[in-house]
mmCIF file of C-alpha atoms in Angstrom:
data_model
loop_
_atom_site.group_PDB
_atom_site.id
_atom_site.type_symbol
_atom_site.label_atom_id
_atom_site.label_comp_id
_atom_site.label_asym_id
_atom_site.label_seq_id
_atom_site.Cartn_x
_atom_site.Cartn_y
_atom_site.Cartn_z
ATOM 1 C CA MET A 27 48.012 -36.623 -7.140
ATOM 2 C CA ILE A 28 51.507 -37.664 -8.710
ATOM 3 C CA LYS A 29 54.645 -38.409 -5.839
ATOM 4 C CA ARG A 30 56.660 -34.996 -6.288
ATOM 5 C CA THR A 31 59.500 -38.105 -6.071
ATOM 6 C CA VAL A 32 62.069 -34.975 -6.609
ATOM 7 C CA TYR A 33 61.984 -33.333 -3.693
ATOM 8 C CA LEU A 34 61.080 -36.111 -1.999
ATOM 9 C CA ASN A 35 64.414 -37.511 -1.941
ATOM 10 C CA ARG A 36 65.752 -34.220 -1.142
ATOM 11 C CA ILE A 37 64.043 -34.545 2.201
ATOM 12 C CA LYS A 38 63.765 -37.829 3.362
ATOM 13 C CA PRO A 39 67.762 -38.291 4.867
ATOM 14 C CA PHE A 40 66.573 -35.186 6.899
ATOM 15 C CA ILE A 41 63.626 -36.857 8.358
ATOM 16 C CA ASN A 42 63.823 -37.048 12.231
ATOM 17 C CA LYS A 43 66.446 -35.515 12.178
ATOM 18 C CA ASP A 44 66.911 -32.749 14.615
ATOM 19 C CA ILE A 45 67.120 -30.019 11.281
ATOM 20 C CA ILE A 46 64.161 -27.793 10.909
ATOM 21 C CA LYS A 47 62.571 -28.229 6.958
ATOM 22 C CA VAL A 48 61.632 -25.574 5.261
ATOM 23 C CA ILE A 49 59.821 -25.704 1.152
ATOM 24 C CA THR A 50 59.807 -22.933 -0.739
ATOM 25 C CA GLY A 51 58.307 -22.037 -3.790
ATOM 26 C CA MET A 52 55.273 -19.639 -5.441
ATOM 27 C CA ARG A 53 51.852 -19.992 -4.836
ATOM 28 C CA ARG A 54 50.210 -23.748 -6.073
ATOM 29 C CA SER A 55 52.937 -25.113 -7.077
ATOM 30 C CA GLY A 56 52.377 -28.019 -5.031
ATOM 31 C CA LYS A 57 53.982 -27.155 -1.511
ATOM 32 C CA THR A 58 50.960 -28.392 0.579
ATOM 33 C CA VAL A 59 50.643 -31.787 -1.676
ATOM 34 C CA LEU A 60 54.346 -32.387 -0.716
ATOM 35 C CA LEU A 61 53.867 -32.179 2.702
ATOM 36 C CA GLN A 62 50.732 -34.610 2.851
ATOM 37 C CA GLN A 63 53.437 -36.865 0.842
ATOM 38 C CA ILE A 64 56.057 -36.366 3.412
ATOM 39 C CA GLN A 65 53.164 -37.380 5.777
ATOM 40 C CA ALA A 66 52.572 -40.618 3.727
ATOM 41 C CA GLU A 67 56.102 -41.384 4.180
ATOM 42 C CA LEU A 68 56.442 -40.969 7.950
ATOM 43 C CA LEU A 69 53.272 -43.452 8.280
ATOM 44 C CA ASN A 70 54.897 -45.874 6.015
ATOM 45 C CA ARG A 71 57.313 -45.757 8.521
ATOM 46 C CA GLY A 72 55.330 -46.865 11.214
ATOM 47 C CA LYS A 73 54.508 -43.345 12.667
ATOM 48 C CA SER A 74 50.899 -42.357 14.303
ATOM 49 C CA LYS A 75 49.139 -39.916 13.140
ATOM 50 C CA ALA A 76 47.529 -38.527 16.337
ATOM 51 C CA ASN A 77 51.908 -37.315 16.624
ATOM 52 C CA PHE A 78 51.349 -34.786 13.540
ATOM 53 C CA ILE A 79 49.956 -31.252 13.864
ATOM 54 C CA TYR A 80 48.799 -29.466 10.744
ATOM 55 C CA ILE A 81 48.278 -25.931 10.317
ATOM 56 C CA ASN A 82 47.754 -23.654 6.977
ATOM 57 C CA PHE A 83 47.637 -19.850 8.194
ATOM 58 C CA GLU A 84 46.305 -19.019 5.089
ATOM 59 C CA ASP A 85 42.893 -20.906 6.802
ATOM 60 C CA LEU A 86 41.128 -18.179 8.678
ATOM 61 C CA GLN A 87 40.416 -20.503 11.823
ATOM 62 C CA TYR A 88 44.337 -19.711 12.348
ATOM 63 C CA GLU A 89 43.931 -16.383 12.532
ATOM 64 C CA SER A 90 44.468 -15.703 16.226
ATOM 65 C CA LEU A 91 47.690 -17.404 15.258
ATOM 66 C CA LEU A 92 49.628 -15.337 13.401
ATOM 67 C CA ASP A 93 51.642 -14.183 16.034
ATOM 68 C CA TYR A 94 54.443 -15.812 17.567
ATOM 69 C CA LYS A 95 53.743 -16.164 21.059
ATOM 70 C CA ALA A 96 49.833 -17.010 20.080
ATOM 71 C CA LEU A 97 51.477 -20.077 18.064
ATOM 72 C CA ASN A 98 53.885 -20.962 20.781
ATOM 73 C CA GLU A 99 51.203 -21.018 23.865
ATOM 74 C CA GLU A 100 48.886 -23.103 21.141
ATOM 75 C CA LEU A 101 51.804 -25.434 19.717
ATOM 76 C CA VAL A 102 53.325 -25.894 23.634
ATOM 77 C CA ARG A 103 48.985 -27.171 24.512
ATOM 78 C CA ARG A 104 49.280 -29.495 21.770
ATOM 79 C CA ILE A 105 52.733 -30.952 21.717
ATOM 80 C CA LYS A 106 52.391 -31.584 25.582
ATOM 81 C CA LYS A 107 49.480 -33.618 24.855
ATOM 82 C CA ILE A 108 51.532 -35.762 22.488
ATOM 83 C CA ASN A 109 53.553 -39.183 23.795
ATOM 84 C CA GLY A 110 56.611 -39.342 21.980
ATOM 85 C CA LYS A 111 58.282 -37.264 19.041
ATOM 86 C CA ALA A 112 55.869 -34.222 17.812
ATOM 87 C CA TYR A 113 55.739 -33.804 13.866
ATOM 88 C CA LEU A 114 54.653 -30.437 12.876
ATOM 89 C CA PHE A 115 53.717 -28.968 9.496
ATOM 90 C CA LEU A 116 53.094 -25.672 8.847
ATOM 91 C CA ASP A 117 52.098 -23.934 5.798
ATOM 92 C CA GLU A 118 52.592 -20.466 4.476
ATOM 93 C CA ILE A 119 54.580 -20.066 8.221
ATOM 94 C CA GLN A 120 55.607 -16.545 6.462
ATOM 95 C CA LYS A 121 52.909 -15.354 7.684
ATOM 96 C CA VAL A 122 53.127 -15.288 11.519
ATOM 97 C CA ILE A 123 55.058 -12.439 12.480
ATOM 98 C CA SER A 124 58.563 -13.365 14.628
ATOM 99 C CA TRP A 125 57.315 -16.706 13.202
ATOM 100 C CA GLU A 126 61.973 -17.596 13.534
ATOM 101 C CA LYS A 127 61.402 -17.414 17.146
ATOM 102 C CA THR A 128 58.143 -19.581 17.794
ATOM 103 C CA ILE A 129 60.544 -22.308 15.895
ATOM 104 C CA ASN A 130 63.392 -22.208 17.647
ATOM 105 C CA SER A 131 62.507 -21.845 20.927
ATOM 106 C CA LEU A 132 60.130 -25.439 19.582
ATOM 107 C CA ARG A 133 62.862 -27.115 18.777
ATOM 108 C CA ALA A 134 65.230 -26.536 21.689
ATOM 109 C CA SER A 135 62.704 -27.494 24.109
ATOM 110 C CA PHE A 136 60.803 -30.333 22.443
ATOM 111 C CA ASP A 137 61.395 -33.543 21.294
ATOM 112 C CA CYS A 138 59.177 -32.711 17.608
ATOM 113 C CA ASP A 139 60.330 -32.788 14.198
ATOM 114 C CA ILE A 140 59.811 -30.011 12.049
ATOM 115 C CA TYR A 141 58.812 -29.127 7.991
ATOM 116 C CA LEU A 142 57.278 -25.209 7.072
ATOM 117 C CA THR A 143 56.276 -23.359 3.961
ATOM 118 C CA GLY A 144 56.723 -20.135 1.986
ATOM 119 C CA SER A 145 55.585 -18.159 -0.907
ATOM 120 C CA ASN A 146 57.812 -15.947 -0.405
ATOM 121 C CA SER A 147 61.895 -15.821 -0.756
ATOM 122 C CA GLN A 148 62.214 -13.016 1.933
ATOM 123 C CA LEU A 149 61.696 -16.354 4.736
ATOM 124 C CA LEU A 150 65.153 -17.340 5.103
ATOM 125 C CA SER A 151 66.925 -14.308 4.242
ATOM 126 C CA GLY A 152 68.355 -10.540 6.249
ATOM 127 C CA GLU A 153 68.125 -10.481 9.685
ATOM 128 C CA LEU A 154 64.505 -11.984 9.826
ATOM 129 C CA ALA A 155 65.616 -15.876 9.724
ATOM 130 C CA THR A 156 68.666 -14.980 11.718
ATOM 131 C CA GLU A 157 67.419 -17.342 14.847
ATOM 132 C CA ILE A 158 67.254 -20.474 13.085
ATOM 133 C CA ALA A 159 70.590 -19.819 10.886
ATOM 134 C CA GLY A 160 72.532 -23.217 10.508
ATOM 135 C CA ARG A 161 69.808 -25.171 11.416
ATOM 136 C CA TYR A 162 67.751 -25.705 8.838
ATOM 137 C CA ILE A 163 67.641 -26.806 4.746
ATOM 138 C CA GLU A 164 65.577 -25.278 2.463
ATOM 139 C CA VAL A 165 63.493 -27.256 -0.779
ATOM 140 C CA LYS A 166 62.891 -25.324 -3.450
ATOM 141 C CA VAL A 167 60.162 -26.761 -5.304
ATOM 142 C CA TYR A 168 58.390 -25.374 -8.737
ATOM 143 C CA PRO A 169 55.984 -26.617 -10.797
ATOM 144 C CA PHE A 170 55.540 -29.896 -12.587
ATOM 145 C CA SER A 171 58.762 -30.452 -15.697
ATOM 146 C CA PHE A 172 57.505 -32.118 -18.712
ATOM 147 C CA SER A 173 58.704 -35.294 -16.704
ATOM 148 C CA GLU A 174 55.765 -34.280 -14.298
ATOM 149 C CA PHE A 175 53.199 -33.250 -16.315
ATOM 150 C CA LEU A 176 53.138 -36.762 -18.496
ATOM 151 C CA GLU A 177 53.299 -39.457 -15.900
ATOM 152 C CA ALA A 178 50.205 -36.608 -14.142
ATOM 153 C CA ILE A 179 48.348 -36.882 -17.478
ATOM 154 C CA ASN A 180 48.535 -40.567 -17.819
ATOM 155 C CA SER A 181 50.605 -40.310 -21.013
ATOM 156 C CA ASP A 182 51.105 -43.451 -22.369
ATOM 157 C CA HIS A 183 54.231 -41.830 -24.472
ATOM 158 C CA GLN A 184 53.404 -42.407 -27.642
ATOM 159 C CA ASN A 185 52.926 -38.727 -28.934
ATOM 160 C CA LEU A 186 55.252 -36.992 -27.330
ATOM 161 C CA ASP A 187 55.165 -34.084 -29.493
ATOM 162 C CA ARG A 188 51.341 -33.346 -28.829
ATOM 163 C CA ASP A 189 52.260 -33.090 -25.008
ATOM 164 C CA PHE A 190 55.100 -31.209 -25.579
ATOM 165 C CA SER A 191 52.925 -29.274 -27.159
ATOM 166 C CA THR A 192 50.273 -29.095 -24.851
ATOM 167 C CA TYR A 193 52.558 -28.809 -22.028
ATOM 168 C CA VAL A 194 54.659 -25.434 -23.696
ATOM 169 C CA GLU A 195 51.325 -23.897 -24.441
ATOM 170 C CA ILE A 196 50.269 -24.526 -20.585
ATOM 171 C CA GLY A 197 52.919 -24.952 -18.512
ATOM 172 C CA GLY A 198 53.582 -27.043 -15.356
ATOM 173 C CA MET A 199 51.139 -25.790 -12.569
ATOM 174 C CA PRO A 200 49.516 -29.121 -11.035
ATOM 175 C CA PHE A 201 46.080 -28.299 -11.151
ATOM 176 C CA LEU A 202 46.542 -28.031 -14.462
ATOM 177 C CA SER A 203 46.814 -32.032 -15.170
ATOM 178 C CA LEU A 204 42.668 -32.334 -14.596
ATOM 179 C CA ILE A 205 42.056 -29.816 -16.775
ATOM 180 C CA TYR A 206 44.824 -29.971 -19.914
ATOM 181 C CA ASN A 207 42.478 -30.972 -22.420
ATOM 182 C CA ASP A 208 39.842 -27.697 -21.359
ATOM 183 C CA ARG A 209 42.113 -24.422 -22.797
ATOM 184 C CA GLN A 210 39.792 -22.322 -21.640
ATOM 185 C CA ALA A 211 39.465 -23.357 -17.948
ATOM 186 C CA CYS A 212 43.217 -23.784 -17.857
ATOM 187 C CA ASP A 213 43.098 -20.194 -19.366
ATOM 188 C CA THR A 214 40.761 -19.160 -16.259
ATOM 189 C CA TYR A 215 42.837 -21.009 -13.569
ATOM 190 C CA LEU A 216 46.457 -19.515 -15.004
ATOM 191 C CA GLN A 217 44.784 -15.854 -14.777
ATOM 192 C CA ASP A 218 43.600 -16.763 -10.801
ATOM 193 C CA ILE A 219 47.130 -17.438 -9.997
ATOM 194 C CA TYR A 220 48.324 -14.963 -11.786
ATOM 195 C CA SER A 221 46.067 -12.402 -9.507
ATOM 196 C CA SER A 222 46.570 -14.190 -6.388
ATOM 197 C CA VAL A 223 50.392 -13.882 -6.573
ATOM 198 C CA VAL A 224 50.476 -10.184 -7.579
ATOM 199 C CA LEU A 225 47.327 -8.965 -5.430
ATOM 200 C CA LYS A 226 48.607 -11.554 -2.131
ATOM 201 C CA ASP A 227 52.059 -12.252 -2.503
ATOM 202 C CA ILE A 228 53.250 -8.663 -3.829
ATOM 203 C CA VAL A 229 50.048 -6.264 -3.757
ATOM 204 C CA ASP A 230 49.621 -7.102 -0.030
ATOM 205 C CA ARG A 231 52.700 -7.894 1.564
ATOM 206 C CA TYR A 232 54.222 -4.309 -0.275
ATOM 207 C CA ASN A 233 51.481 -2.103 0.610
ATOM 208 C CA ILE A 234 51.918 -1.400 -3.340
ATOM 209 C CA ARG A 235 48.825 1.365 -4.375
ATOM 210 C CA ASN A 236 49.994 1.755 -8.299
ATOM 211 C CA VAL A 237 49.140 -1.705 -8.647
ATOM 212 C CA ASP A 238 48.953 -0.878 -12.879
ATOM 213 C CA LEU A 239 52.913 0.221 -12.364
ATOM 214 C CA LEU A 240 53.111 -2.952 -11.580
ATOM 215 C CA ARG A 241 51.198 -5.461 -13.700
ATOM 216 C CA ARG A 242 52.840 -3.847 -16.635
ATOM 217 C CA VAL A 243 56.574 -4.492 -14.918
ATOM 218 C CA ILE A 244 55.708 -7.899 -14.949
ATOM 219 C CA SER A 245 54.274 -7.789 -18.796
ATOM 220 C CA TYR A 246 57.589 -6.599 -19.574
ATOM 221 C CA LEU A 247 59.853 -9.433 -17.506
ATOM 222 C CA SER A 248 57.943 -11.758 -19.579
ATOM 223 C CA SER A 249 57.529 -9.875 -22.861
ATOM 224 C CA GLU A 250 61.571 -9.876 -22.568
ATOM 225 C CA ILE A 251 62.280 -13.405 -21.433
ATOM 226 C CA GLY A 252 65.933 -14.047 -22.440
ATOM 227 C CA TYR A 253 66.803 -11.143 -22.845
ATOM 228 C CA PRO A 254 69.329 -8.222 -20.748
ATOM 229 C CA ILE A 255 66.617 -6.374 -18.526
ATOM 230 C CA SER A 256 67.742 -3.084 -16.922
ATOM 231 C CA ALA A 257 65.763 -0.664 -15.319
ATOM 232 C CA THR A 258 66.247 2.285 -17.175
ATOM 233 C CA GLY A 259 65.032 0.430 -20.299
ATOM 234 C CA ILE A 260 61.753 -0.471 -18.119
ATOM 235 C CA SER A 261 61.287 3.177 -17.536
ATOM 236 C CA LYS A 262 61.684 3.987 -20.939
ATOM 237 C CA PHE A 263 59.609 1.884 -22.158
ATOM 238 C CA LEU A 264 56.649 2.913 -19.488
ATOM 239 C CA LYS A 265 57.328 6.898 -20.399
ATOM 240 C CA ASN A 266 56.887 6.047 -23.893
ATOM 241 C CA GLU A 267 53.656 4.496 -22.616
ATOM 242 C CA HIS A 268 52.874 7.876 -20.600
ATOM 243 C CA ARG A 269 53.214 5.426 -17.559
ATOM 244 C CA GLY A 270 56.494 7.246 -15.853
ATOM 245 C CA SER A 271 57.927 6.136 -12.599
ATOM 246 C CA SER A 272 61.341 6.060 -10.722
ATOM 247 C CA ILE A 273 64.183 3.632 -11.180
ATOM 248 C CA ASP A 274 64.164 3.254 -7.826
ATOM 249 C CA THR A 275 60.679 2.272 -8.001
ATOM 250 C CA ILE A 276 61.023 -0.362 -10.755
ATOM 251 C CA LEU A 277 63.336 -1.746 -9.142
ATOM 252 C CA ASP A 278 61.918 -2.382 -6.575
ATOM 253 C CA TYR A 279 58.954 -3.861 -8.222
ATOM 254 C CA ILE A 280 60.888 -6.372 -9.834
ATOM 255 C CA SER A 281 62.721 -7.446 -6.630
ATOM 256 C CA TYR A 282 59.328 -8.247 -4.876
ATOM 257 C CA THR A 283 58.259 -10.584 -8.226
ATOM 258 C CA CYS A 284 61.405 -12.485 -7.475
ATOM 259 C CA ASP A 285 60.273 -12.465 -3.534
ATOM 260 C CA ALA A 286 57.367 -14.416 -4.778
ATOM 261 C CA TYR A 287 58.903 -16.765 -7.160
ATOM 262 C CA LEU A 288 57.548 -15.318 -9.618
ATOM 263 C CA PHE A 289 60.784 -14.887 -11.821
ATOM 264 C CA SER A 290 63.639 -15.352 -11.544
ATOM 265 C CA ARG A 291 67.112 -13.407 -11.689
ATOM 266 C CA VAL A 292 69.969 -14.740 -13.253
ATOM 267 C CA PRO A 293 73.417 -13.344 -13.280
ATOM 268 C CA ARG A 294 75.902 -13.075 -16.713
ATOM 269 C CA THR A 295 78.995 -13.609 -16.229
ATOM 270 C CA HIS A 296 82.418 -13.591 -17.778
ATOM 271 C CA LEU A 297 83.727 -16.766 -18.149
ATOM 272 C CA GLN A 298 87.132 -15.662 -18.804
ATOM 273 C CA GLY A 299 86.932 -13.460 -14.912
ATOM 274 C CA LYS A 300 84.337 -15.159 -13.536
ATOM 275 C CA GLN A 301 83.018 -11.508 -12.342
ATOM 276 C CA ASN A 302 79.530 -10.789 -12.857
ATOM 277 C CA LEU A 303 78.424 -7.779 -14.210
ATOM 278 C CA LYS A 304 76.166 -5.419 -12.078
ATOM 279 C CA VAL A 305 73.261 -4.148 -14.982
ATOM 280 C CA ASN A 306 71.329 -6.212 -16.710
ATOM 281 C CA ASP A 307 70.400 -9.190 -15.560
ATOM 282 C CA LYS A 308 68.254 -11.453 -17.350
ATOM 283 C CA TYR A 309 64.667 -12.745 -15.582
ATOM 284 C CA TYR A 310 62.780 -15.800 -16.493
ATOM 285 C CA ILE A 311 59.029 -16.445 -15.100
ATOM 286 C CA THR A 312 58.794 -19.919 -12.791
ATOM 287 C CA ASP A 313 55.683 -21.596 -14.949
ATOM 288 C CA HIS A 314 55.471 -20.577 -18.746
ATOM 289 C CA GLY A 315 52.002 -20.726 -18.481
ATOM 290 C CA LEU A 316 51.859 -17.575 -16.683
ATOM 291 C CA ARG A 317 53.643 -16.169 -19.266
ATOM 292 C CA GLN A 318 51.264 -17.183 -21.914
ATOM 293 C CA THR A 319 48.154 -16.445 -20.101
ATOM 294 C CA MET A 320 49.714 -12.832 -19.498
ATOM 295 C CA LEU A 321 50.832 -12.056 -22.617
ATOM 296 C CA GLY A 322 48.481 -14.131 -24.964
ATOM 297 C CA ASN A 323 48.747 -17.464 -26.486
ATOM 298 C CA ASN A 324 50.792 -17.030 -28.971
ATOM 299 C CA LEU A 325 54.246 -19.275 -30.054
ATOM 300 C CA GLN A 326 55.693 -16.506 -32.136
ATOM 301 C CA ASN A 327 58.547 -16.140 -29.361
ATOM 302 C CA ILE A 328 58.770 -20.319 -29.024
ATOM 303 C CA ASP A 329 62.444 -19.587 -28.415
ATOM 304 C CA GLN A 330 61.746 -17.523 -25.274
ATOM 305 C CA ILE A 331 59.573 -20.718 -23.792
ATOM 306 C CA LEU A 332 62.141 -23.180 -24.809
ATOM 307 C CA GLU A 333 64.827 -21.444 -23.257
ATOM 308 C CA ASN A 334 62.535 -20.721 -19.915
ATOM 309 C CA ILE A 335 61.687 -24.396 -19.740
ATOM 310 C CA VAL A 336 65.551 -25.250 -19.946
ATOM 311 C CA PHE A 337 66.203 -22.442 -17.510
ATOM 312 C CA VAL A 338 63.835 -23.749 -14.737
ATOM 313 C CA GLU A 339 64.318 -27.752 -15.886
ATOM 314 C CA LEU A 340 68.105 -26.840 -14.565
ATOM 315 C CA LEU A 341 66.868 -25.030 -11.493
ATOM 316 C CA ARG A 342 64.565 -28.529 -10.421
ATOM 317 C CA ARG A 343 67.790 -30.968 -10.943
ATOM 318 C CA GLY A 344 69.610 -28.391 -8.404
ATOM 319 C CA TYR A 345 72.109 -26.332 -10.728
ATOM 320 C CA GLN A 346 73.239 -22.815 -9.758
ATOM 321 C CA VAL A 347 72.492 -20.984 -13.161
ATOM 322 C CA SER A 348 74.292 -18.057 -14.919
ATOM 323 C CA VAL A 349 74.139 -16.279 -18.269
ATOM 324 C CA GLY A 350 78.247 -16.769 -19.740
ATOM 325 C CA LEU A 351 79.547 -14.143 -21.871
ATOM 326 C CA ASN A 352 82.352 -15.273 -24.081
ATOM 327 C CA GLY A 353 84.293 -12.704 -25.716
ATOM 328 C CA LYS A 354 81.585 -10.749 -27.191
ATOM 329 C CA LYS A 355 79.867 -14.171 -27.899
ATOM 330 C CA GLU A 356 76.746 -15.476 -25.059
ATOM 331 C CA ILE A 357 76.167 -18.668 -23.542
ATOM 332 C CA ASP A 358 73.026 -18.827 -22.617
ATOM 333 C CA PHE A 359 73.231 -21.144 -19.711
ATOM 334 C CA VAL A 360 76.607 -22.028 -17.663
ATOM 335 C CA ALA A 361 74.805 -24.344 -14.861
ATOM 336 C CA ARG A 362 76.870 -25.895 -11.705
ATOM 337 C CA LYS A 363 76.289 -27.936 -8.441
ATOM 338 C CA GLY A 364 79.425 -28.611 -6.961
ATOM 339 C CA ASN A 365 82.116 -30.200 -9.419
ATOM 340 C CA ASP A 366 79.666 -30.391 -12.331
ATOM 341 C CA LYS A 367 79.581 -28.203 -15.106
ATOM 342 C CA ARG A 368 77.917 -27.466 -17.988
ATOM 343 C CA TYR A 369 77.011 -25.334 -20.680
ATOM 344 C CA TYR A 370 73.796 -25.021 -22.707
ATOM 345 C CA GLN A 371 72.865 -23.220 -26.069
ATOM 346 C CA VAL A 372 69.026 -23.354 -26.826
ATOM 347 C CA THR A 373 67.220 -22.241 -30.117
ATOM 348 C CA TYR A 374 63.653 -23.618 -31.346
ATOM 349 C CA MET A 375 65.488 -25.491 -34.889
ATOM 350 C CA LEU A 376 68.921 -25.625 -36.501
ATOM 351 C CA GLY A 377 67.267 -24.725 -39.601
ATOM 352 C CA SER A 378 69.756 -23.161 -41.572
ATOM 353 C CA GLN A 379 73.543 -22.791 -41.157
ATOM 354 C CA GLN A 380 73.651 -19.149 -39.907
ATOM 355 C CA THR A 381 71.675 -20.479 -36.802
ATOM 356 C CA ILE A 382 74.057 -23.462 -36.544
ATOM 357 C CA GLU A 383 77.132 -21.113 -36.526
ATOM 358 C CA ARG A 384 75.348 -18.839 -33.926
ATOM 359 C CA GLU A 385 74.374 -21.657 -31.451
ATOM 360 C CA PHE A 386 77.848 -24.136 -31.704
ATOM 361 C CA GLY A 387 79.897 -21.106 -32.954
ATOM 362 C CA ALA A 388 78.961 -19.654 -29.140
ATOM 363 C CA TYR A 389 81.440 -22.059 -27.647
ATOM 364 C CA ALA A 390 84.504 -20.645 -29.844
ATOM 365 C CA GLY A 391 87.482 -20.086 -27.402
ATOM 366 C CA ILE A 392 86.171 -22.220 -24.643
ATOM 367 C CA ALA A 393 89.061 -24.707 -23.412
ATOM 368 C CA ASP A 394 87.732 -26.491 -20.702
ATOM 369 C CA ASN A 395 86.568 -29.563 -21.173
ATOM 370 C CA TYR A 396 83.254 -29.497 -19.580
ATOM 371 C CA PRO A 397 80.318 -30.571 -21.412
ATOM 372 C CA LYS A 398 79.179 -28.745 -24.118
ATOM 373 C CA TYR A 399 75.263 -28.856 -25.056
ATOM 374 C CA VAL A 400 72.778 -27.116 -27.905
ATOM 375 C CA LEU A 401 69.549 -27.753 -27.333
ATOM 376 C CA SER A 402 67.059 -27.415 -29.920
ATOM 377 C CA MET A 403 63.362 -29.378 -31.220
ATOM 378 C CA ASP A 404 65.986 -31.043 -34.651
ATOM 379 C CA LYS A 405 65.217 -34.566 -34.140
ATOM 380 C CA PHE A 406 68.304 -35.626 -35.958
ATOM 381 C CA ASP A 407 71.313 -35.388 -34.328
ATOM 382 C CA MET A 408 74.172 -32.652 -35.162
ATOM 383 C CA SER A 409 76.752 -32.513 -32.672
ATOM 384 C CA ARG A 410 79.610 -31.312 -33.782
ATOM 385 C CA ASN A 411 83.561 -30.691 -32.620
ATOM 386 C CA GLY A 412 82.423 -32.036 -29.485
ATOM 387 C CA ILE A 413 79.792 -30.076 -29.318
ATOM 388 C CA ILE A 414 76.544 -32.222 -28.016
ATOM 389 C CA HIS A 415 73.543 -31.511 -29.658
ATOM 390 C CA ARG A 416 70.179 -32.932 -28.235
ATOM 391 C CA ASN A 417 66.360 -32.895 -29.159
ATOM 392 C CA ILE A 418 64.795 -30.748 -25.831
ATOM 393 C CA ILE A 419 62.229 -33.239 -25.383
ATOM 394 C CA ASP A 420 64.916 -36.067 -25.385
ATOM 395 C CA PHE A 421 66.604 -33.686 -22.763
ATOM 396 C CA LEU A 422 63.570 -33.071 -20.454
ATOM 397 C CA LEU A 423 62.819 -36.390 -20.210
ATOM 398 C CA LYS A 424 66.321 -37.861 -19.557
ATOM 399 C CA ASN A 425 67.224 -38.969 -16.214
ATOM 400 C CA THR A 426 68.896 -36.230 -14.342
ATOM 401 C CA ARG A 427 72.116 -38.544 -13.855
ATOM 402 C CA GLN A 428 71.897 -38.540 -17.658
ATOM 403 C CA ASN A 429 71.420 -35.420 -18.596
#
């Protein structure tokens, strides 16, 4: 498995520091492997494996530890046997009821360096984690970027168009790099991930009885990537299919899919007033390969797929992303990271004058000097009027400092 350098570099400054490291992300995106790579980093720094405690709470042998008191008792017992600092690696910690009580107690009572992973965004929200508030950093892990995918399949970069076509079709779930030449196997694996995300992280957690309705909501969100979504619109769609449901239930189901890191909600923001619209957010899927599996592996909506790929890449690079409303026009993405701000338009090809005017014209009237990009699959530079045109593959492979 390749080294997840981006995430390791975010964690390294906090290794051996008195702060809890929390690694979050959807199932099978590489969180456990990242824990293993952190352990390897510690071994390289001269730490002893005897000081490591690793527990995966999805393993049935640890079922008795899913209560915080039982977990605390077991960890205290094991920590006391360790000579020096203890390193705790607790995988899928959200399965432990009131886990934060144990973690905060251990942190206060013992010399330990703590690493947690979780597959639900509620792990660190609301009142649940108030006891560790201000004492943790979160690192979000995503499926492979295109750059990581190339490294994982040992690409020689001689046929990037072919490799990118494969990436577009199967997505970036790490295991797929081992079977990427067998599309049927890839589809089977993605179907399994979809089932485990839906059934394990959503249905079981929220005691959902109408699984068919949940699947239809997920299918709708997948088909409408990049379009404004309203619960009312979904409700009308379901009624047309004779599958009516309340607006509140639909809103809950959408929220659950985001909690499981299956989708990300992206607010739409007026560029002038900077206020968010309260309705009609957009949604993007964490791995576009899952969308392909759910909807059938067709590339008719290639614009949506490319837009989704760019969106997740911006998240990987640490940007906060919104949709920008510029009068009656819309900017696909406004990306912010500290004082760094960039605008992005994404399209498949600039194949007509109308498309060129639409993509470049979306920036008309924006008076600031922040970089403005149009990304497409065109290979020729079509930059104009201070707006930078870039090939999507080039954008994805550029060093994050030069993107």
